[in-house]
mmCIF file of C-alpha atoms and ligand atoms in Angstrom:
data_model
loop_
_atom_site.group_PDB
_atom_site.id
_atom_site.type_symbol
_atom_site.label_atom_id
_atom_site.label_comp_id
_atom_site.label_asym_id
_atom_site.label_seq_id
_atom_site.Cartn_x
_atom_site.Cartn_y
_atom_site.Cartn_z
ATOM 1 C CA MET A 1 0.010 -0.149 0.006
ATOM 2 C CA LYS A 2 1.326 3.437 -0.737
ATOM 3 C CA ARG A 3 1.622 5.677 2.434
ATOM 4 C CA ASP A 4 -0.039 8.893 2.420
ATOM 5 C CA ARG A 5 2.322 11.787 1.419
ATOM 6 C CA LEU A 6 1.141 14.161 4.117
ATOM 7 C CA PRO A 7 2.042 12.918 7.615
ATOM 8 C CA PRO A 8 -0.844 12.631 10.322
ATOM 9 C CA GLY A 9 -2.111 15.919 11.680
ATOM 10 C CA GLN A 10 -0.419 18.078 8.900
ATOM 11 C CA ARG A 11 -1.903 20.466 6.443
ATOM 12 C CA LEU A 12 -0.556 21.450 3.270
ATOM 13 C CA VAL A 13 0.589 25.239 2.345
ATOM 14 C CA LYS A 14 1.766 26.677 -0.617
ATOM 15 C CA ASN A 15 3.749 29.546 0.909
ATOM 16 C CA TRP A 16 6.779 29.084 3.053
ATOM 17 C CA PRO A 17 6.411 30.334 6.512
ATOM 18 C CA VAL A 18 9.384 31.843 8.477
ATOM 19 C CA LEU A 19 9.952 30.570 12.007
ATOM 20 C CA ASP A 20 12.738 31.411 14.428
ATOM 21 C CA LEU A 21 13.446 33.083 17.633
ATOM 22 C CA GLY A 22 13.360 36.312 16.185
ATOM 23 C CA ASN A 23 16.840 37.407 15.457
ATOM 24 C CA LYS A 24 18.167 36.679 12.097
ATOM 25 C CA PRO A 25 22.103 36.983 11.732
ATOM 26 C CA ASN A 26 23.040 38.463 8.439
ATOM 27 C CA LEU A 27 26.699 37.448 8.347
ATOM 28 C CA GLY A 28 28.132 38.253 4.824
ATOM 29 C CA LEU A 29 29.899 35.407 3.051
ATOM 30 C CA ASP A 30 33.337 36.722 4.065
ATOM 31 C CA LYS A 31 32.494 36.467 7.860
ATOM 32 C CA TRP A 32 30.580 33.028 7.574
ATOM 33 C CA SER A 33 32.352 29.715 8.419
ATOM 34 C CA LEU A 34 31.372 26.477 9.810
ATOM 35 C CA ARG A 35 33.377 24.652 12.607
ATOM 36 C CA ILE A 36 33.051 20.950 12.910
ATOM 37 C CA ASP A 37 34.460 19.629 16.147
ATOM 38 C CA GLY A 38 34.107 17.298 19.132
ATOM 39 C CA ASN A 39 35.190 13.774 19.353
ATOM 40 C CA ILE A 40 36.430 13.590 15.901
ATOM 41 C CA LYS A 41 39.716 12.713 14.188
ATOM 42 C CA ASN A 42 40.124 15.590 11.773
ATOM 43 C CA PRO A 43 38.384 18.847 13.314
ATOM 44 C CA ILE A 44 37.943 21.336 10.557
ATOM 45 C CA LYS A 45 36.562 24.750 9.756
ATOM 46 C CA TRP A 46 35.280 25.635 6.520
ATOM 47 C CA THR A 47 35.178 29.030 5.002
ATOM 48 C CA TRP A 48 32.333 29.716 2.401
ATOM 49 C CA GLN A 49 34.921 29.048 -0.280
ATOM 50 C CA GLU A 50 35.905 25.905 1.217
ATOM 51 C CA TYR A 51 32.344 24.695 1.710
ATOM 52 C CA LEU A 52 31.635 25.297 -1.733
ATOM 53 C CA GLU A 53 34.560 23.037 -2.844
ATOM 54 C CA GLN A 54 32.804 20.001 -1.255
ATOM 55 C CA PRO A 55 30.939 17.730 -3.634
ATOM 56 C CA GLN A 56 27.283 18.870 -3.903
ATOM 57 C CA VAL A 57 24.050 17.280 -4.349
ATOM 58 C CA GLU A 58 20.498 18.126 -5.256
ATOM 59 C CA ILE A 59 17.621 16.918 -2.982
ATOM 60 C CA ILE A 60 13.740 17.314 -3.533
ATOM 61 C CA SER A 61 12.155 17.237 -0.163
ATOM 62 C CA ASP A 62 8.865 17.886 1.606
ATOM 63 C CA ILE A 63 8.947 20.083 4.713
ATOM 64 C CA HIS A 64 6.894 19.105 7.906
ATOM 65 C CA CYS A 65 6.806 21.717 10.594
ATOM 66 C CA VAL A 66 5.591 20.721 14.014
ATOM 67 C CA THR A 67 3.194 23.490 14.072
ATOM 68 C CA GLY A 68 1.185 21.902 11.558
ATOM 69 C CA TRP A 69 2.162 22.930 7.946
ATOM 70 C CA SER A 70 3.865 20.921 5.400
ATOM 71 C CA ARG A 71 5.257 22.229 1.996
ATOM 72 C CA TYR A 72 6.040 19.837 -0.785
ATOM 73 C CA ASP A 73 8.712 19.629 -3.382
ATOM 74 C CA ASN A 74 11.422 22.085 -2.188
ATOM 75 C CA ARG A 75 14.542 21.710 -4.298
ATOM 76 C CA TRP A 76 17.862 21.993 -2.489
ATOM 77 C CA VAL A 77 21.514 21.985 -3.264
ATOM 78 C CA GLY A 78 24.050 21.424 -0.562
ATOM 79 C CA VAL A 79 26.872 19.208 0.913
ATOM 80 C CA LYS A 80 25.789 15.485 2.274
ATOM 81 C CA ALA A 81 26.165 15.133 5.961
ATOM 82 C CA ALA A 82 27.667 11.738 5.161
ATOM 83 C CA HIS A 83 30.372 13.525 3.158
ATOM 84 C CA LEU A 84 31.059 15.402 6.221
ATOM 85 C CA ILE A 85 31.302 12.441 8.411
ATOM 86 C CA GLU A 86 33.699 10.729 6.311
ATOM 87 C CA THR A 87 35.835 13.931 6.191
ATOM 88 C CA VAL A 88 36.104 14.550 9.842
ATOM 89 C CA GLU A 89 36.101 10.805 10.884
ATOM 90 C CA PRO A 90 34.154 10.662 14.319
ATOM 91 C CA TRP A 91 35.553 8.228 16.823
ATOM 92 C CA PRO A 92 33.579 5.078 17.244
ATOM 93 C CA GLU A 93 31.823 6.228 20.752
ATOM 94 C CA VAL A 94 30.283 9.258 18.939
ATOM 95 C CA LYS A 95 26.638 8.863 19.016
ATOM 96 C CA HIS A 96 25.234 12.270 18.703
ATOM 97 C CA CYS A 97 25.572 15.616 16.599
ATOM 98 C CA ILE A 98 24.809 19.168 17.939
ATOM 99 C CA LEU A 99 23.929 21.477 15.380
ATOM 100 C CA GLN A 100 24.499 25.126 16.626
ATOM 101 C CA SER A 101 23.713 28.405 14.885
ATOM 102 C CA TYR A 102 24.625 31.838 14.672
ATOM 103 C CA ASP A 103 21.410 33.155 16.603
ATOM 104 C CA GLY A 104 22.389 30.934 19.569
ATOM 105 C CA TYR A 105 19.870 28.200 18.554
ATOM 106 C CA GLN A 106 20.771 24.383 19.054
ATOM 107 C CA THR A 107 19.405 21.263 18.171
ATOM 108 C CA ASN A 108 20.383 17.604 18.592
ATOM 109 C CA VAL A 109 20.215 14.535 16.335
ATOM 110 C CA SER A 110 21.757 10.947 16.480
ATOM 111 C CA ILE A 111 24.650 10.406 14.320
ATOM 112 C CA GLU A 112 22.336 7.443 12.706
ATOM 113 C CA LEU A 113 19.987 10.014 11.497
ATOM 114 C CA PHE A 114 22.378 12.511 10.432
ATOM 115 C CA LYS A 115 24.131 10.007 8.278
ATOM 116 C CA GLU A 116 20.874 9.432 6.245
ATOM 117 C CA SER A 117 21.526 9.981 2.527
ATOM 118 C CA ASN A 118 18.965 12.696 2.170
ATOM 119 C CA VAL A 119 20.496 14.902 5.008
ATOM 120 C CA ILE A 120 22.480 17.992 3.624
ATOM 121 C CA LEU A 121 24.018 21.199 4.718
ATOM 122 C CA ALA A 122 22.054 23.433 2.221
ATOM 123 C CA PHE A 123 22.810 26.692 0.526
ATOM 124 C CA LYS A 124 20.289 26.838 -2.298
ATOM 125 C CA TRP A 125 16.677 26.362 -2.507
ATOM 126 C CA ASN A 126 14.600 26.176 -5.837
ATOM 127 C CA GLY A 127 17.403 27.430 -7.701
ATOM 128 C CA ASP A 128 18.447 30.561 -5.653
ATOM 129 C CA LEU A 129 20.736 31.198 -2.784
ATOM 130 C CA LEU A 130 19.220 30.693 0.422
ATOM 131 C CA SER A 131 17.711 33.755 1.781
ATOM 132 C CA VAL A 132 18.830 35.029 5.167
ATOM 133 C CA GLU A 133 15.450 34.594 6.690
ATOM 134 C CA HIS A 134 15.447 30.909 5.616
ATOM 135 C CA GLY A 135 18.842 30.244 7.158
ATOM 136 C CA GLY A 136 21.497 31.516 4.574
ATOM 137 C CA PRO A 137 24.190 31.113 3.748
ATOM 138 C CA VAL A 138 23.902 27.431 4.994
ATOM 139 C CA ARG A 139 21.303 25.619 7.016
ATOM 140 C CA ALA A 140 20.925 22.001 7.973
ATOM 141 C CA LEU A 141 18.268 20.049 6.079
ATOM 142 C CA LEU A 142 16.978 16.722 7.949
ATOM 143 C CA PRO A 143 13.842 15.968 5.567
ATOM 144 C CA GLY A 144 12.982 12.749 7.777
ATOM 145 C CA GLN A 145 12.302 14.932 10.832
ATOM 146 C CA TYR A 146 10.046 18.022 11.836
ATOM 147 C CA PHE A 147 11.634 21.166 10.509
ATOM 148 C CA TRP A 148 12.985 22.533 13.922
ATOM 149 C CA LYS A 149 15.944 20.014 13.415
ATOM 150 C CA SER A 150 16.877 21.693 10.367
ATOM 151 C CA ALA A 151 18.891 24.425 11.935
ATOM 152 C CA LYS A 152 19.406 27.715 10.174
ATOM 153 C CA TRP A 153 22.428 29.934 10.154
ATOM 154 C CA LEU A 154 24.713 26.867 10.760
ATOM 155 C CA ARG A 155 27.682 27.837 12.676
ATOM 156 C CA ARG A 156 28.960 24.536 14.539
ATOM 157 C CA ILE A 157 28.625 21.028 14.264
ATOM 158 C CA GLU A 158 29.885 19.136 17.398
ATOM 159 C CA PHE A 159 30.036 15.261 17.590
ATOM 160 C CA THR A 160 29.578 13.945 21.038
ATOM 161 C CA GLU A 161 29.319 10.910 23.057
ATOM 162 C CA GLU A 162 26.543 12.341 25.275
ATOM 163 C CA ASP A 163 23.221 13.541 23.827
ATOM 164 C CA ARG A 164 22.593 17.240 24.534
ATOM 165 C CA PRO A 165 18.956 18.282 24.021
ATOM 166 C CA GLY A 166 18.712 21.657 22.214
ATOM 167 C CA TYR A 167 16.493 24.726 22.097
ATOM 168 C CA TRP A 168 13.080 22.996 21.572
ATOM 169 C CA GLU A 169 13.988 19.727 22.977
ATOM 170 C CA THR A 170 14.637 21.364 26.461
ATOM 171 C CA ARG A 171 11.232 23.052 26.036
ATOM 172 C CA GLY A 172 9.069 19.823 25.662
ATOM 173 C CA TYR A 173 9.499 18.924 22.143
ATOM 174 C CA HIS A 174 10.162 15.146 21.203
ATOM 175 C CA ASN A 175 14.080 14.276 21.122
ATOM 176 C CA THR A 176 13.705 12.587 17.701
ATOM 177 C CA GLY A 177 10.834 14.368 15.816
ATOM 178 C CA ASN A 178 9.792 11.871 13.278
ATOM 179 C CA PRO A 179 6.668 13.217 11.575
ATOM 180 C CA TRP A 180 5.280 9.916 10.453
ATOM 181 C CA LYS A 181 5.338 8.880 13.975
ATOM 182 C CA GLU A 182 3.959 12.166 15.168
ATOM 183 C CA GLU A 183 6.848 12.630 17.633
ATOM 184 C CA ARG A 184 5.901 16.117 18.433
ATOM 185 C CA TYR A 185 6.176 16.496 22.253
ATOM 186 C CA GLN A 186 8.171 14.566 24.834
ATOM 187 C CA ASP A 187 5.116 12.323 25.705
ATOM 188 C CA ASP A 188 4.240 11.518 22.307
HETATM 189 N N1 MTE B 1 19.047 28.828 13.845
HETATM 190 C C1 MTE B 1 17.796 28.566 13.935
HETATM 191 N N2 MTE B 1 17.307 27.595 13.265
HETATM 192 C C2 MTE B 1 15.992 27.105 13.425
HETATM 193 C C3 MTE B 1 15.218 27.772 14.027
HETATM 194 C C4 MTE B 1 15.584 29.058 14.926
HETATM 195 O O1 MTE B 1 14.984 29.876 15.726
HETATM 196 N N3 MTE B 1 16.933 29.284 14.750
HETATM 197 N N4 MTE B 1 13.808 27.563 14.351
HETATM 198 C C5 MTE B 1 13.527 26.035 13.751
HETATM 199 C C6 MTE B 1 11.947 25.841 13.432
HETATM 200 S S1 MTE B 1 11.067 25.778 14.852
HETATM 201 C C7 MTE B 1 11.639 25.837 12.445
HETATM 202 S S2 MTE B 1 9.853 25.376 12.053
HETATM 203 C C8 MTE B 1 12.512 26.040 11.052
HETATM 204 C C9 MTE B 1 11.779 26.999 10.107
HETATM 205 O O2 MTE B 1 12.581 27.153 9.064
HETATM 206 P P1 MTE B 1 12.033 28.418 8.029
HETATM 207 O O3 MTE B 1 11.917 29.708 8.861
HETATM 208 O O4 MTE B 1 12.911 28.325 6.913
HETATM 209 O O5 MTE B 1 10.567 27.861 7.435
HETATM 210 O O6 MTE B 1 13.466 26.205 11.263
HETATM 211 C C10 MTE B 1 14.351 25.612 12.508
HETATM 212 N N5 MTE B 1 15.659 26.013 12.491
HETATM 213 MO MO1 MO B 2 8.968 24.742 14.125
#
C-alpha cells in the first residue's frame, strides 16, 4: 500500500512560513564559517569558499513543521552530511551531533539519523541562494524529521558521546521528531 504523502495531523501550504527565535543573523559570506569539532579525528573549519569546494548534491524534499504545516517539493542543493562525516572521521563512541547556529539556536540529532543519505547542509533552495530569513548562507536539512531539527544559519557541528537536547528539546519537544510517528512532544 502506498503511504500518504502528508503525515498525520499536517496540512499542506503553498507559501513558505518563516519561523525562528526572532533574530536573523546577516553574516556576509566573508564572515561566515562552519566549524566541525568534538570527538572526531579531523576537526575542520570551512570558509564559504571551502564549503563550496565540497561535492554537492541536489535533493527534493517535503517540509513538515511541528506547528502543522507541510510544504511539498522543495529543491535544495548542498553538501551531504555523510560526506562531512567521512571527512572528519568521528571516533567510534560518537552517538550524537549537536547543530549550533549563529542566532544561538541549537538542536540535537543522533549520528544514525544525521548519516541518512538525504541529510544535507544546504545553501540553495529552488534555484536561488538560500535567503537570510530561511537560514542562509547555510542551513541543515533533515527531511525525515520535523523542521525544527533543520538548524538555520549553521555555525558549528559538534560530535559527542553524550546527547545534549537543544532549544526546543529542552522545552518539551520530542528528542527525535519523526513526523510519520507524530513525535511532536516529549510524551508522544
Ligand atoms: N538557527 C535557527 N534555526 C532554526 C530555528 C531557529 O529559531 N533558529 N527554528 C527552527 C524551527 S522551529 C523551524 S519550524 C524551522 C523554520 O524554518 P523556516 O523559517 O525556513 O521555515 O527552522 C528551524 N531552525
Ligand atoms: Mo518549528
